[in-house]
Amino acid sequence: MDLTLYVKFFLGLVAIINPIGLLPIFVSLTSHQTDTERNHTGKVANFAVVVILLVTIIAGQHILNMFSISLSAFRIAGGFLIAIIAMSMLQGKLGEVKRNQEEDRESSGMESVAVVPLALPLMAGPGAISSVIVAAAEHNTLTNLIGMSITVIIFGIISFVLFRMAPIIFKVLGKTGINVITRLMGLLMLSIGIEVIAAGFKGLFPSLIG
């Protein structure tokens, strides 16, 4: 069992989903809720994220095969998507690339915001799903799939703890502190995107790259 793979996979989830950067949005969306309701929303949101990513790990390769998409081509597409979201994070634009105005209007009229827009598309958005599909397709042995599934569950638990402490963390870090963390995560995420794109081009054009 390659622990380095799972640590890298975990750090990738942290950078792409960026639960700390989403704390202001979480606090804003749950401002009308009591502490008990807010904790329940955080629990449901992170449970939904874990389920979405676990299904992606299991079905990702089958989805690629269904549409006859090569892993290299998907790496390039997913890498560009990750890079675009990363650029938005570097500019401090929280969640703007992950949702649109229609989703904002829909969420504002909903009693529960746990699944939409928190879990999807803010947390388990296109960038996260793309990176998970690439990782699962690249390391598709049963041991690695189980290891990545356990990593997703651990991430969900840690993210839930952060959401549970959201008001405290938000007060301590402030908007400036969270923006700094978001930009750092964006830089790390941009590096991941470039690495994924490079691997995709190497797979598509091995003779040109050598």
Coordinates of C-alpha atoms in Angstrom, one line a residue:
M1 CA 0.0 0.0 0.0
D2 CA 1.6 3.3 -1.2
L3 CA 0.9 5.8 1.6
T4 CA 2.5 8.6 -0.5
L5 CA -0.2 8.1 -3.2
Y6 CA -3.0 8.6 -0.6
V7 CA -1.3 11.6 1.1
K8 CA -1.0 13.2 -2.4
F9 CA -4.6 12.4 -3.1
F10 CA -5.7 13.8 0.2
L11 CA -3.8 17.0 -0.3
G12 CA -5.3 17.3 -3.8
L13 CA -8.8 17.1 -2.3
V14 CA -7.9 19.7 0.3
A15 CA -6.6 22.1 -2.3
I16 CA -9.4 21.6 -4.8
I17 CA -12.4 21.5 -2.4
N18 CA -10.8 24.0 0.0
P19 CA -13.1 23.6 2.9
I20 CA -11.5 26.4 4.9
G21 CA -12.1 28.8 2.0
L22 CA -15.7 27.8 1.9
L23 CA -16.3 28.6 5.5
P24 CA -17.6 32.2 4.8
I25 CA -20.0 30.8 2.3
F26 CA -21.1 28.1 4.7
V27 CA -21.6 30.7 7.5
S28 CA -23.6 32.9 5.1
L29 CA -25.8 30.2 3.8
T30 CA -26.6 28.9 7.4
S31 CA -26.9 32.3 9.0
H32 CA -30.7 31.8 9.5
Q33 CA -30.1 28.4 11.2
T34 CA -29.6 27.5 14.9
D35 CA -26.3 25.8 16.0
T36 CA -28.0 22.4 15.9
E37 CA -29.4 23.0 12.4
R38 CA -26.0 24.4 11.2
N39 CA -24.2 21.3 12.5
H40 CA -26.8 19.1 10.8
T41 CA -26.4 21.0 7.5
G42 CA -22.6 20.5 7.7
K43 CA -23.0 16.8 8.4
V44 CA -25.4 16.3 5.5
A45 CA -23.2 18.3 3.1
N46 CA -20.1 16.4 3.9
F47 CA -21.9 13.1 3.8
A48 CA -23.2 13.9 0.4
V49 CA -19.7 14.9 -0.8
V50 CA -18.3 11.6 0.4
V51 CA -21.0 9.7 -1.4
I52 CA -20.5 11.6 -4.6
L53 CA -16.7 11.1 -4.6
L54 CA -17.0 7.4 -3.7
V55 CA -19.4 6.8 -6.6
T56 CA -16.9 8.7 -8.8
I57 CA -14.1 6.5 -7.7
I58 CA -16.1 3.4 -8.5
A59 CA -17.7 4.5 -11.7
G60 CA -15.2 7.0 -13.1
Q61 CA -13.4 4.5 -15.4
H62 CA -16.7 3.1 -16.6
I63 CA -17.8 6.6 -17.5
L64 CA -14.7 7.2 -19.6
N65 CA -15.1 3.8 -21.3
M66 CA -18.8 4.5 -22.0
F67 CA -17.9 7.6 -23.9
S68 CA -14.7 6.2 -25.4
I69 CA -12.7 8.9 -23.7
S70 CA -9.0 8.1 -23.2
L71 CA -7.5 8.8 -19.8
S72 CA -4.9 11.2 -21.4
A73 CA -7.6 13.3 -23.1
F74 CA -9.6 13.5 -19.8
R75 CA -6.4 14.5 -17.9
I76 CA -6.0 17.4 -20.3
A77 CA -9.6 18.5 -20.0
G78 CA -9.7 18.0 -16.2
G79 CA -6.3 19.7 -15.8
F80 CA -7.5 22.8 -17.7
L81 CA -10.7 22.9 -15.5
I82 CA -8.6 22.6 -12.3
A83 CA -6.3 25.4 -13.5
I84 CA -9.3 27.7 -14.3
I85 CA -10.7 27.2 -10.8
A86 CA -7.3 27.7 -9.3
M87 CA -6.9 31.0 -11.2
S88 CA -10.2 32.1 -9.7
M89 CA -9.0 31.1 -6.2
L90 CA -5.7 33.1 -6.7
Q91 CA -7.9 36.2 -7.4
G92 CA -9.8 35.5 -4.2
K93 CA -13.1 34.8 -5.9
L94 CA -14.7 32.2 -3.7
G95 CA -17.0 29.8 -5.4
E96 CA -17.8 32.0 -8.4
V97 CA -16.5 29.5 -10.9
K98 CA -18.3 26.6 -9.1
R99 CA -21.8 28.0 -9.3
N100 CA -23.8 30.4 -11.4
Q101 CA -26.6 32.9 -10.7
E102 CA -29.4 30.4 -11.3
E103 CA -28.0 28.1 -8.6
D104 CA -27.6 31.1 -6.3
R105 CA -31.3 32.0 -6.8
E106 CA -32.3 28.4 -6.3
S107 CA -30.3 28.0 -3.1
S108 CA -31.7 31.2 -1.6
G109 CA -35.2 29.9 -1.8
M110 CA -34.4 26.5 -0.4
E111 CA -34.9 25.5 3.2
S112 CA -31.9 23.3 3.2
V113 CA -28.7 24.2 1.5
A114 CA -26.7 21.1 2.5
V115 CA -26.8 19.3 -0.8
V116 CA -27.3 22.2 -3.2
P117 CA -25.3 24.3 -3.4
L118 CA -22.9 23.2 -0.6
A119 CA -22.2 19.6 -1.5
L120 CA -22.8 20.1 -5.2
P121 CA -21.4 22.2 -6.9
L122 CA -19.4 24.1 -4.3
M123 CA -17.5 21.1 -2.7
A124 CA -17.9 18.2 -5.0
G125 CA -17.7 20.4 -8.1
P126 CA -16.3 19.6 -11.6
G127 CA -12.7 20.1 -10.5
A128 CA -12.9 17.7 -7.6
I129 CA -14.8 15.1 -9.6
S130 CA -12.3 15.4 -12.5
S131 CA -9.3 14.9 -10.3
V132 CA -10.9 11.9 -8.6
I133 CA -11.7 10.3 -11.9
V134 CA -8.2 10.8 -13.1
A135 CA -6.7 9.4 -9.9
A136 CA -9.0 6.4 -9.8
A137 CA -8.4 5.6 -13.5
E138 CA -4.6 5.9 -13.1
H139 CA -4.4 3.8 -9.9
N140 CA -7.2 1.3 -10.6
T141 CA -6.1 -1.7 -8.5
L142 CA -8.5 -2.8 -5.9
T143 CA -6.1 -1.9 -3.1
N144 CA -5.6 1.6 -4.4
L145 CA -9.4 2.1 -4.9
I146 CA -10.0 1.0 -1.3
G147 CA -7.2 3.3 -0.1
M148 CA -8.6 6.3 -2.0
S149 CA -12.1 5.5 -0.7
I150 CA -10.8 5.5 2.9
T151 CA -9.0 8.8 2.2
V152 CA -12.2 10.4 0.9
I153 CA -14.0 9.3 4.1
I154 CA -11.2 10.7 6.3
F155 CA -11.4 14.0 4.3
G156 CA -15.2 14.1 4.9
I157 CA -14.7 13.7 8.6
I158 CA -12.1 16.4 8.8
S159 CA -14.2 18.8 6.7
F160 CA -17.2 18.2 8.9
V161 CA -15.1 19.1 12.0
L162 CA -14.0 22.3 10.2
F163 CA -17.6 23.1 9.3
R164 CA -18.7 22.5 12.9
M165 CA -16.1 25.0 14.1
A166 CA -16.9 27.4 11.2
P167 CA -18.1 30.4 13.3
I168 CA -15.0 30.2 15.6
I169 CA -12.5 29.7 12.7
F170 CA -14.1 32.5 10.7
K171 CA -13.8 34.9 13.7
V172 CA -10.2 33.9 14.4
L173 CA -8.9 34.0 10.8
G174 CA -11.2 36.7 9.5
K175 CA -11.9 37.3 5.8
T176 CA -8.3 38.3 5.1
G177 CA -6.9 35.2 6.7
I178 CA -9.3 32.9 4.8
N179 CA -8.4 34.7 1.5
V180 CA -4.7 34.1 2.2
I181 CA -5.4 30.4 2.7
T182 CA -7.6 30.3 -0.4
R183 CA -4.8 31.9 -2.5
L184 CA -2.3 29.4 -1.2
M185 CA -4.7 26.5 -2.0
G186 CA -5.2 28.1 -5.4
L187 CA -1.4 28.0 -6.1
L188 CA -1.2 24.4 -5.0
M189 CA -4.2 23.6 -7.1
L190 CA -2.8 25.3 -10.2
S191 CA 0.4 23.2 -9.8
I192 CA -1.7 20.1 -9.7
G193 CA -3.6 21.2 -12.8
I194 CA -0.4 21.8 -14.8
E195 CA 1.0 18.4 -13.7
V196 CA -2.2 16.7 -14.8
I197 CA -2.2 18.5 -18.2
A198 CA 1.5 17.6 -18.7
A199 CA 0.8 14.0 -18.0
G200 CA -2.1 14.1 -20.5
F201 CA -0.1 15.5 -23.3
K202 CA 2.7 13.0 -22.6
G203 CA 0.1 10.2 -22.9
L204 CA -1.4 11.6 -26.1
F205 CA 1.9 12.6 -27.8
P206 CA 4.6 10.3 -26.4
S207 CA 6.8 10.7 -29.5
L208 CA 6.7 14.5 -29.4
I209 CA 7.5 14.8 -25.7
G210 CA 9.9 11.9 -25.6

